[in-house]
Coordinates of C-alpha atoms and ligand atoms in Angstrom, one line a residue:
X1 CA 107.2 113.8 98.2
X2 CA 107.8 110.9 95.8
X3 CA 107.2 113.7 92.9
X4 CA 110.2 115.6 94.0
X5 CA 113.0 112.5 93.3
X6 CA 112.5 113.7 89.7
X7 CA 114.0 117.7 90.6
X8 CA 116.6 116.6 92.7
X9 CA 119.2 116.0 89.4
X10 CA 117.9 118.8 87.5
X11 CA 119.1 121.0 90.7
X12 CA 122.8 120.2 90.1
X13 CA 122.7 122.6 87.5
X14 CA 121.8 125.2 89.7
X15 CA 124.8 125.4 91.7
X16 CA 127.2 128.4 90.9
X17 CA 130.5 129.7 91.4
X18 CA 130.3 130.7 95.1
X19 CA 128.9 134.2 95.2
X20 CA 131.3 136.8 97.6
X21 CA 130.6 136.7 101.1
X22 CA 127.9 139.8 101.1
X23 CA 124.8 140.0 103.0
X24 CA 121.8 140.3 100.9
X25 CA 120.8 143.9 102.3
X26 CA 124.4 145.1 101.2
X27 CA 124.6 145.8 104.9
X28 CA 128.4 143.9 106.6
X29 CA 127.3 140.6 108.0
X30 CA 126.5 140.1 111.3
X31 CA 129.8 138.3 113.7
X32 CA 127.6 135.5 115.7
X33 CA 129.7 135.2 119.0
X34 CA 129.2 131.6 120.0
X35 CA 126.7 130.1 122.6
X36 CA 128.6 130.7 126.1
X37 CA 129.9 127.2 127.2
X38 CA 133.2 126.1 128.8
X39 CA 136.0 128.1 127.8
X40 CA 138.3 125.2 126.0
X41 CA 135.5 123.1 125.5
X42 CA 132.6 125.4 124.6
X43 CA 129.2 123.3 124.4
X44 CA 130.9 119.8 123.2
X45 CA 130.1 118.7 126.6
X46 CA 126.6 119.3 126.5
X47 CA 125.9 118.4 122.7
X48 CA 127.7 115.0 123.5
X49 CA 125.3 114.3 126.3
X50 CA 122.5 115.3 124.6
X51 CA 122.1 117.7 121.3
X52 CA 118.6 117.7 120.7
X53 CA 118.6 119.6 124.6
X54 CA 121.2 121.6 123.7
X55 CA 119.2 123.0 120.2
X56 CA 116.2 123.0 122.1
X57 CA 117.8 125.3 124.5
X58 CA 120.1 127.4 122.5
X59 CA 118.2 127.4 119.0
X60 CA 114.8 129.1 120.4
X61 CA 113.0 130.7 117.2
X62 CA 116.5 131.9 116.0
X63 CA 117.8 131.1 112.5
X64 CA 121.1 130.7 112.9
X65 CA 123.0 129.9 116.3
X66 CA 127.0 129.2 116.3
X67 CA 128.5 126.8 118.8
X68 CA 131.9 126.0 119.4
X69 CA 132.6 122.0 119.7
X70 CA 136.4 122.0 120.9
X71 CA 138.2 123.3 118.2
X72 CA 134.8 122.9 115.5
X73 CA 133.1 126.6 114.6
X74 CA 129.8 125.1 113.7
X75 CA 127.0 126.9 112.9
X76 CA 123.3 125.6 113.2
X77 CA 121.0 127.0 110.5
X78 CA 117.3 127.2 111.3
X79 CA 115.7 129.1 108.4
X80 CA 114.2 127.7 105.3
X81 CA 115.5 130.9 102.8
X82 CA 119.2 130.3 104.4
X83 CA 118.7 126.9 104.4
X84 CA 118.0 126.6 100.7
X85 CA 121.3 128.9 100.1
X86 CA 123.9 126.3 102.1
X87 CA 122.2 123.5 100.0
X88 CA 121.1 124.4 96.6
X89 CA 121.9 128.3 95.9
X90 CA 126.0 128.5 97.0
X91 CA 125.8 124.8 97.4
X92 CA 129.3 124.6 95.5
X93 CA 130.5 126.2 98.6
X94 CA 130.1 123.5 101.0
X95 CA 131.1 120.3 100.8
X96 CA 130.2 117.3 103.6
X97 CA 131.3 117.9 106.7
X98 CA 134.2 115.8 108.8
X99 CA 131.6 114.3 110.6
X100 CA 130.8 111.7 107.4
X101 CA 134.6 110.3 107.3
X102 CA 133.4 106.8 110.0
X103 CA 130.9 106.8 107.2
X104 CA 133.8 107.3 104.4
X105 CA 135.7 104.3 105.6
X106 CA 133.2 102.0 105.7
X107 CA 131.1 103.3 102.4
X108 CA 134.0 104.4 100.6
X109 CA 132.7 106.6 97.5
X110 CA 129.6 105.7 97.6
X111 CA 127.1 108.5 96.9
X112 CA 126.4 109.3 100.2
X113 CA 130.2 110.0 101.0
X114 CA 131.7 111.0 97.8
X115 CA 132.1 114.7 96.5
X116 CA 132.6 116.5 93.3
X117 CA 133.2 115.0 89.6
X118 CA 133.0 111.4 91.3
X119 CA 129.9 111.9 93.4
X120 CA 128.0 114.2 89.9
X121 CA 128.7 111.0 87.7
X122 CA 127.4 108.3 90.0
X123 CA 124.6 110.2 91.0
X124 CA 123.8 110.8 87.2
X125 CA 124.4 107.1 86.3
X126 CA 121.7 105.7 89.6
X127 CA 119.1 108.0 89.5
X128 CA 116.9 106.4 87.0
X129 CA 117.1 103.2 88.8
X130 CA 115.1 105.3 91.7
X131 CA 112.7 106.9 89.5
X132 CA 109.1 106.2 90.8
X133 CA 107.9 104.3 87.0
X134 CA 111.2 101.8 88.1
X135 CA 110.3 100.9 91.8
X136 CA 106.6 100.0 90.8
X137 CA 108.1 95.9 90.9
X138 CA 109.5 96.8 94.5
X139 CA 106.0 97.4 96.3
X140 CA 105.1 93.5 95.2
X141 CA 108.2 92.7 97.3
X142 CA 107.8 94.8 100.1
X143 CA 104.0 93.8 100.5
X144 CA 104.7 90.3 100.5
X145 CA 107.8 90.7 103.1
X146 CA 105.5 92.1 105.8
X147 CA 102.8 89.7 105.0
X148 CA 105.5 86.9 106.1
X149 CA 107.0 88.9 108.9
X150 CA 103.0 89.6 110.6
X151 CA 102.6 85.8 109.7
X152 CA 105.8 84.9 112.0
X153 CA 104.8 87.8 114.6
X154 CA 101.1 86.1 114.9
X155 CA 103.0 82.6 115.6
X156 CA 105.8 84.3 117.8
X157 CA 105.3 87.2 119.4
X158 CA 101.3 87.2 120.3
X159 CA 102.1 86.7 124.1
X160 CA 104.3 88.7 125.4
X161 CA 106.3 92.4 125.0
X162 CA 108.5 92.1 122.6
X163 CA 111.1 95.3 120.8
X164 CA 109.3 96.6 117.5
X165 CA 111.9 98.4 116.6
X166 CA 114.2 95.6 116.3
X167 CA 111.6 93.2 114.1
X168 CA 111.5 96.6 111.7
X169 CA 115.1 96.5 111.2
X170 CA 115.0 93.0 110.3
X171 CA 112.0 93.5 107.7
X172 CA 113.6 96.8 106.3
X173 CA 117.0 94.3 105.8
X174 CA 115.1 92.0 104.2
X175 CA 113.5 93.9 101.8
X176 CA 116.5 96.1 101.2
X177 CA 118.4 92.3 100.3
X178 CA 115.6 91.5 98.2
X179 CA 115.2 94.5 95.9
X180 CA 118.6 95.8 95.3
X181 CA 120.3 92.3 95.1
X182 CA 117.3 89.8 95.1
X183 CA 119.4 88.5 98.5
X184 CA 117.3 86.7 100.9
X185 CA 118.8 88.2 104.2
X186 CA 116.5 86.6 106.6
X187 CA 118.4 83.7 105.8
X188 CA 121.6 82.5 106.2
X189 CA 122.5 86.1 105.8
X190 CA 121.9 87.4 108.9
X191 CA 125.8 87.6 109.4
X192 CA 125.9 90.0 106.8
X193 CA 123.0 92.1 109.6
X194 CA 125.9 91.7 112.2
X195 CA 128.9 92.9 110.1
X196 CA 126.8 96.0 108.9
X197 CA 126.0 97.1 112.5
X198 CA 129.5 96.1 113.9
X199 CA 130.2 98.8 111.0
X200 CA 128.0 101.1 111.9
X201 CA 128.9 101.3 115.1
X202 CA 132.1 101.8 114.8
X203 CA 131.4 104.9 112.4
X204 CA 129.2 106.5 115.0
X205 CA 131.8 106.2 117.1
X206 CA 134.4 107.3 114.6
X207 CA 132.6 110.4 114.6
X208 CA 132.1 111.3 117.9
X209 CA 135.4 110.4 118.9
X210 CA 137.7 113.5 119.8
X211 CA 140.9 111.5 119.0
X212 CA 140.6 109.2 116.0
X213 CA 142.6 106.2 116.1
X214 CA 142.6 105.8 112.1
X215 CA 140.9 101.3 111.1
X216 CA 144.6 100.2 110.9
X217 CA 145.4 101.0 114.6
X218 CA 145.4 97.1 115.7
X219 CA 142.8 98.2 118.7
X220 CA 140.0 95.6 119.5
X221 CA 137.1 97.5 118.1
X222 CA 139.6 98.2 115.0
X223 CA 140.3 94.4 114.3
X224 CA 136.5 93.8 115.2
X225 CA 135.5 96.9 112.6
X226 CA 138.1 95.7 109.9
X227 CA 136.7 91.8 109.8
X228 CA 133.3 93.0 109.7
X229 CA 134.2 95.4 106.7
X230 CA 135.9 92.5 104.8
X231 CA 133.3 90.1 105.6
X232 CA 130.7 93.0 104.0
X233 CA 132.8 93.9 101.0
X234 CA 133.2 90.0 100.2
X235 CA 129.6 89.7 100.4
X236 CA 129.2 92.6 98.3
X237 CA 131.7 91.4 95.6
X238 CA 130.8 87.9 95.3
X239 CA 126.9 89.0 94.4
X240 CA 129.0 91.2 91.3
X241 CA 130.9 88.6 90.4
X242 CA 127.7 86.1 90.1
X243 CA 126.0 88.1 88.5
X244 CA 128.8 89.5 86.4
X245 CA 129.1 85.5 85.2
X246 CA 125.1 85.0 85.0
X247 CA 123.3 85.5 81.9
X248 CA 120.0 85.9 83.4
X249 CA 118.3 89.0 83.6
X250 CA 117.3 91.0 87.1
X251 CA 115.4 93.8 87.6
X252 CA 116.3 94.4 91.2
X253 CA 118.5 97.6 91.8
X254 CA 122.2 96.5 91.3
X255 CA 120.7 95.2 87.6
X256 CA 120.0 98.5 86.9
X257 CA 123.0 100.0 88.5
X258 CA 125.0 97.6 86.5
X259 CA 123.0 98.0 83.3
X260 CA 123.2 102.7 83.8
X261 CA 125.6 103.9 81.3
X262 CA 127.2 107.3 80.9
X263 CA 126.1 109.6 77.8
X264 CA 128.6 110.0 75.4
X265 CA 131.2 107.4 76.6
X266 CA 128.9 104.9 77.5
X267 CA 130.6 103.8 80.4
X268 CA 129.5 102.0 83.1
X269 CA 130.1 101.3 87.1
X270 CA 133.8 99.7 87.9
X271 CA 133.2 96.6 90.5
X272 CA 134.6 98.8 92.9
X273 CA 132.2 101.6 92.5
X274 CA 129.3 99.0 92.1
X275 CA 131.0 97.7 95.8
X276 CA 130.8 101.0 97.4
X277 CA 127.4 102.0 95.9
X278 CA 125.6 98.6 96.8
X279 CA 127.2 99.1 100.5
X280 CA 125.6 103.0 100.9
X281 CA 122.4 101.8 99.6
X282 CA 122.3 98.9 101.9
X283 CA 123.2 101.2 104.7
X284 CA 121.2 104.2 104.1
X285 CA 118.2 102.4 103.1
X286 CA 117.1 100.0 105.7
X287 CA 117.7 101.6 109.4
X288 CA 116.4 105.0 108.3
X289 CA 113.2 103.4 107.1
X290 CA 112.9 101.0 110.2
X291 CA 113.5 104.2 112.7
X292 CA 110.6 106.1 111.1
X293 CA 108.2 103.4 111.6
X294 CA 109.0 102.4 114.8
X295 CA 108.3 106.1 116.3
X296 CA 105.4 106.3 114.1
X297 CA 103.8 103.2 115.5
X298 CA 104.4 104.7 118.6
X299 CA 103.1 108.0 117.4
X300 CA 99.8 105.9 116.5
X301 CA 99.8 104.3 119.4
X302 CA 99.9 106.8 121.5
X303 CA 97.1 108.7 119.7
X304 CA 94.3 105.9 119.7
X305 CA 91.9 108.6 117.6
X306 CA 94.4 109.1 114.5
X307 CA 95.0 104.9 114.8
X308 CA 91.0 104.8 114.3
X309 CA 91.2 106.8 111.2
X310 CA 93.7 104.8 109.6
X311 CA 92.3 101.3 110.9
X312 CA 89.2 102.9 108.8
X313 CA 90.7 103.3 105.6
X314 CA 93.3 100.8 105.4
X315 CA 90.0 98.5 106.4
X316 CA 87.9 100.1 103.2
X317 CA 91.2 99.9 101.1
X318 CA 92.8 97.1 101.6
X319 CA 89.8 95.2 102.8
X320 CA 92.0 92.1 104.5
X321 CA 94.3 91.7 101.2
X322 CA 98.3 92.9 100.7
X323 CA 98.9 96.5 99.7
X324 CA 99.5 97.0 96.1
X325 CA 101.2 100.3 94.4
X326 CA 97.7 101.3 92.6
X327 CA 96.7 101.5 96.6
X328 CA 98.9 104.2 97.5
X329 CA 96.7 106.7 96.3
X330 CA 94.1 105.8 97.7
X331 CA 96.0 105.6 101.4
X332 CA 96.3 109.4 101.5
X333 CA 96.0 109.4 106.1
X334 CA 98.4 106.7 106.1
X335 CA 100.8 109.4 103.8
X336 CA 99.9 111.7 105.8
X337 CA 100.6 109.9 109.5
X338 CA 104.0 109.0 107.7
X339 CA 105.1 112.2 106.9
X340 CA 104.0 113.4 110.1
X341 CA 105.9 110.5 112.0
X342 CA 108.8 111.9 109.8
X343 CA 108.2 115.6 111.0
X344 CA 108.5 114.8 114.5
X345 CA 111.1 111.8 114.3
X346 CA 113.1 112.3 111.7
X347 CA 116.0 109.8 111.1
X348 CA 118.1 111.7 109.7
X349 CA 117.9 114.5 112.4
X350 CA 121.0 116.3 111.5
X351 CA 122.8 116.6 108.2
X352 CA 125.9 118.7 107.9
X353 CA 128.3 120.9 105.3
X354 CA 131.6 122.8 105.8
X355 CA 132.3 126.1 104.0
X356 CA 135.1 125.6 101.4
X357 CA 135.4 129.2 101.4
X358 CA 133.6 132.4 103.8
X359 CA 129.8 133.1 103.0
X360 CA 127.1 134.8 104.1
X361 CA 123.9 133.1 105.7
X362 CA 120.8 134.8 107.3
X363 CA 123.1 138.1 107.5
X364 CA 125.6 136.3 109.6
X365 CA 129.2 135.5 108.5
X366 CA 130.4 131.9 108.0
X367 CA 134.2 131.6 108.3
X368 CA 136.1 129.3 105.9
X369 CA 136.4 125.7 106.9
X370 CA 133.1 126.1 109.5
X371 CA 130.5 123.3 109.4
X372 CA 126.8 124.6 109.0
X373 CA 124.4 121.5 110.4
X374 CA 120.5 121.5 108.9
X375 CA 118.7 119.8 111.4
X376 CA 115.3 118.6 110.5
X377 CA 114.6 117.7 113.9
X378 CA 114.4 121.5 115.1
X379 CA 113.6 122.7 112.0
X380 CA 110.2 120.9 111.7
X381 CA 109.6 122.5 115.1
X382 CA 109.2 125.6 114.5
X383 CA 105.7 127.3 115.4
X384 CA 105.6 129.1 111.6
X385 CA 104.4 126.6 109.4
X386 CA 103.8 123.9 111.9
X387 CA 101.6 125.6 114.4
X388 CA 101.4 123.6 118.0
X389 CA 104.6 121.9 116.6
X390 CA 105.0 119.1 119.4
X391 CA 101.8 117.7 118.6
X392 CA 101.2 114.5 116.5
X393 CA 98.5 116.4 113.8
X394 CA 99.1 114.3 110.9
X395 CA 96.2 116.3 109.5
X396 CA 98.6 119.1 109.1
X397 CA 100.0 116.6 106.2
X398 CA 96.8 117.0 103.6
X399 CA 97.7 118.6 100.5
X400 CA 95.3 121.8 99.5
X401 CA 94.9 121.8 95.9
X402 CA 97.6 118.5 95.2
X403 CA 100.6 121.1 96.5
X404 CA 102.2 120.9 100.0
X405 CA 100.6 123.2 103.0
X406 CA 104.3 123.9 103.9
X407 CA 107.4 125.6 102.0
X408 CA 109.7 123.4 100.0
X409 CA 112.4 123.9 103.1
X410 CA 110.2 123.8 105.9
X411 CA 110.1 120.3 106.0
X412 CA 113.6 118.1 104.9
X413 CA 113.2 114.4 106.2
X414 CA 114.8 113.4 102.9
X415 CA 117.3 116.6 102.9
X416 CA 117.3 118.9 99.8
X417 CA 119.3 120.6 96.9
X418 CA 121.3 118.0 94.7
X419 CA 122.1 115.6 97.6
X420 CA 118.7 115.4 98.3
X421 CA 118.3 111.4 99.2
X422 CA 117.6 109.5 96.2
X423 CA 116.0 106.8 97.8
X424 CA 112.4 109.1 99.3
X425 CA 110.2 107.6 96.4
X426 CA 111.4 104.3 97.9
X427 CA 111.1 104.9 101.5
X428 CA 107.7 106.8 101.2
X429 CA 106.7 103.6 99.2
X430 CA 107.6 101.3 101.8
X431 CA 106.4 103.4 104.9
X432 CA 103.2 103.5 103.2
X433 CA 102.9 99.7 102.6
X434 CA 103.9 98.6 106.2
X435 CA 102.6 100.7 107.8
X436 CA 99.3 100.2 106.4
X437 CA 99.5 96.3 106.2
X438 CA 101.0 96.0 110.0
X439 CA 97.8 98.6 110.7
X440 CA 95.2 96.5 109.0
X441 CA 96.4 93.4 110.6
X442 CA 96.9 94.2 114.6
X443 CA 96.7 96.8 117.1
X444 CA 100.5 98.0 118.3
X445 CA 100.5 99.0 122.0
X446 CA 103.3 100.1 124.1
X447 CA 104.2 97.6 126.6
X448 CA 103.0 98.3 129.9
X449 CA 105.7 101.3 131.5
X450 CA 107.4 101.5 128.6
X451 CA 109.0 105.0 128.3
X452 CA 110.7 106.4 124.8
X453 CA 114.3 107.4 124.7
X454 CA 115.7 108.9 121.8
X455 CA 119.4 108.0 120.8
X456 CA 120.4 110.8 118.2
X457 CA 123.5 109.3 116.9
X458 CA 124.1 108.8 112.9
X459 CA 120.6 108.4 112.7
X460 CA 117.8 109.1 115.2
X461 CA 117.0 105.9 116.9
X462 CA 115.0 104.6 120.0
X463 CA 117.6 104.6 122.3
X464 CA 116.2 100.9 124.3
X465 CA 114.2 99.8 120.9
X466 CA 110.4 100.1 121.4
X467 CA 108.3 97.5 123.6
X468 CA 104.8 96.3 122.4
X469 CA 102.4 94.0 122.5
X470 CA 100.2 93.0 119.8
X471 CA 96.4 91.6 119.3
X472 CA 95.5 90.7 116.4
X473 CA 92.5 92.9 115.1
X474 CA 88.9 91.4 113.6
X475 CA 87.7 93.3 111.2
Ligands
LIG1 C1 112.8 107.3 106.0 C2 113.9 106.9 105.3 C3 115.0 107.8 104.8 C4 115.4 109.0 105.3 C5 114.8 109.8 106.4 C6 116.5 109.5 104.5 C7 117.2 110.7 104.7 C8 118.2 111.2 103.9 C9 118.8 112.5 103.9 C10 118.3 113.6 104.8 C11 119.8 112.5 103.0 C12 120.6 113.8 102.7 C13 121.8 113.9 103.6 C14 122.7 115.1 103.3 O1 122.3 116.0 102.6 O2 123.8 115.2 103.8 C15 119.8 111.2 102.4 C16 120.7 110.9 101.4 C17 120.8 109.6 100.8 N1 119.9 108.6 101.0 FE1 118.3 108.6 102.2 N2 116.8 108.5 103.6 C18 115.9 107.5 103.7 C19 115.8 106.3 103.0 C20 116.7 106.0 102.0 C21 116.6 104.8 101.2 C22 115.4 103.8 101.3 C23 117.7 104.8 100.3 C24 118.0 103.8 99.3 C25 117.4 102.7 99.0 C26 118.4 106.0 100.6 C27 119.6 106.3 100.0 C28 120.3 107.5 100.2 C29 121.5 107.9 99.5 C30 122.3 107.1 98.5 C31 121.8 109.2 99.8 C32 122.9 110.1 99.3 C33 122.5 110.9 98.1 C34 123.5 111.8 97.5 O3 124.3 112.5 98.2 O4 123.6 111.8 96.3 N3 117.8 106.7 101.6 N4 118.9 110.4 102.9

């Protein structure tokens, strides 16, 4: 994984004029009638109450299944060949879908949310902050945030059941704070936490909503949304202007952001792009990151035989000391358990494109203006590569011969094609290092009862957090 950050610019070049909307085979493409469902409403009922039960029903070994959400054609592609043609062959077909526009108002044109010239540039001008040579600094700060957070969980939370998933977010924040804007958030900061997720919330709603009441509607949740934004983007803008005024030096990420220029002008990022960049990364990189180690903790703990195999060699590696980059080679099962947490939980369960013009995917044809949804979460279960796909096999992870045991788009926690997330060097990096270090340290169980529900909204969640308790291990 953290190899492939490297490709992910050089595959920008790849995308073409949109190709015409032939099948492959030359024979007419197949007209997918839609999954039967209510006959105004189709199956928005049922993927409101619960889509991952609606693909499991409906997608069944199929590669591509339509839908119709209200007035949305969607179609859900299941394939690895025609999912590598909706995101890196005829990628300059598809742009992101509607359902990023919450996102859009409270990231602006930040990279996750932007399109076209904008989105090429700024993509150009961060990616070497994210190459793998630059985060080497970032695993000194994310080893020492989990040392302090187990130090505080061994005073504070030894006794009783306690939400894991919510003392991940707050070390993801942290760390997030610390190496993009060298921003203690565990501080006084922590209003910045409640303005993101007052954000958040209201984008997830935003896009689920069927009638949008636009941020300037004076609603309660609007005014509530609109003073967190302001509160964020203040935040945001007095760290530029500090640092804009210092004459010291950082190598956190918004140093290198500020330092990127572009070739040939030698231009470089407005305060307002710098605003709306800082704000995506801030987002995108701490609850994605928390999510996947709270279900793989409870992946682990659930599975007391693979915990015994990674107690063993975090024991022999880190032998009771923090995790250091030069260990991450050497922690090759906990890759593997984190990759395998990601297979079966992945955060970002659903991504999503609409067709700027007709196509043609797995033989079936995509009307203009449709929105085609990846989803890794049913993707990553199919049977074909992942044989006895609803097991936890983190085994299934080990490279033969340094490559893969799966197809480049078999597996997509991190997405693919040129809007492949530019942060997986990072967030391998970091699930590596805590999870490790919280592994070494203490045993996670689930609280007695405790049952998981999944929340797939922007980003797969534990719907009610997960409950543990901890003891502290002797090695
Ligand atoms: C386990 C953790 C993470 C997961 C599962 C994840 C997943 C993803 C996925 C699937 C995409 C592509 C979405 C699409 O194609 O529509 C994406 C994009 C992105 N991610 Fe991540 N991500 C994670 C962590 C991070 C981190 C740590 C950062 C930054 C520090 C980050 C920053 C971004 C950005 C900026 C984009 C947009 C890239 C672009 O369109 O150019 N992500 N992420």
């Amino acid at each position: 994984m953290l190899n492939d950050l490297s490709n992910a610019p050089r595959e920008v070049a790849a995308v073409a004029e949109p190709p015409a909307a032939t099948s492959k085979s030359g024979a007419p493409p197949r007209r997918l009638k839609p999954i039967p469902g209510h006959f105004l409403l189709g199956s928005t009922v049922e993927a409101w109450r619960d889509p991952l039960k609606l693909f499991a029903r409906t997608v069944r070994g199929e590669d591509i299944v339509r839908y119709k959400f209200f007035y949305l054609d969607y179609f859900l592609v299941n394939e690895p060949s025609a999912i590598q043609h909706v995101l890196v062959s005829n990628a300059a077909n598809y742009k992101k879908s509607r359902n990023y526009a919450g996102l859009k108002v409270v990231l602006g044109e930040g990279l996750l949310t932007s399109e076209g010239e904008h989105w090429r540039r700024q993509r150009k001008l961060s990616q070497p902050a994210f190459h793998r040579d630059k985060l080497r600094g970032f695993a000194t700060t994310m080893a020492k945030c989990t040392a302090q957070a187990m130090d505080r969980w061994a005073q504070e939370r030894m006794n009783q059941p306690f939400d894991l998933h919510e003392e991940m977010m707050r070390l993801t924040f942290r760390i997030v704070g610390l190496t993009l804007l060298s921003r203690d958030f565990d501080g006084d900061a922590k209003l910045a936490g409640e303005a993101l997720n007052v954000a958040l919330e209201w984008a997830n709603e935003y896009a689920e909503a069927v009638v949008r009441l636009p941020p300037w509607v004076p609603t309660a949740r609007n005014r509530r949304f609109n003073r967190a934004k302001q509160q964020l983007d203040e935040l945001v803008q007095r760290v530029i202007s500090e640092r804009r005024a210092s004459s010291q030096s950082f190598d956190d990420l918004l140093g290198m952001l500020m330092a990127a220029r572009e070739e040939g002008t030698e231009a470089r990022m407005s305060d307002e792009e710098l605003r709306h960049e800082l704000l995506t990364l801030v987002l995108a990189g701490h609850e994605t990151t928390a999510n996947a180690l709270t279900f793989t903790l409870y992946l682990l703990s659930r599975h007391p035989e693979v915990r015994a195999r990674v107690e063993a060699e975090v024991d022999s590696v880190l032998a009771g000391r923090e995790a250091t980059l030069d260990d991450l080679k050497n922690l090759d099962t906990v890759r593997c358990v984190a990759e395998e947490g990601l297979r079966l939980f992945p955060p970002a369960w659903i991504f999503e494109r609409e067709a700027l013009a007709e196509d043609v995917v797995a033989g079936v044809h995509i009307p203009k203006g449709a929105i085609v949804g990846v989803s890794p979460y049913a993707l990553h279960r199919r049977e074909q590569p992942f044989h006895d796909a609803a097991t936890f096999d983190p085994e299934r992870m080990r490279k033969k011969a340094g490559a893969a045991p799966y197809g480049k788009y078999d597996y997509l926690p991190f997405g693919g094609g040129p809007r492949m997330c530019i942060g997986n060097a990072f967030a391998m990096m970091e699930l590596t290092i805590l999870l490790a270090m919280t592994v070494a340290r203490f045993r996670v169980d689930l609280a007695p009862g405790f049952e998981l529900e999944l929340d797939p909204a922007t980003t797969l969640r534990p719907k009610h957090g997960v409950h543990v308790t901890l003891t502290q291990r002797s090695r």
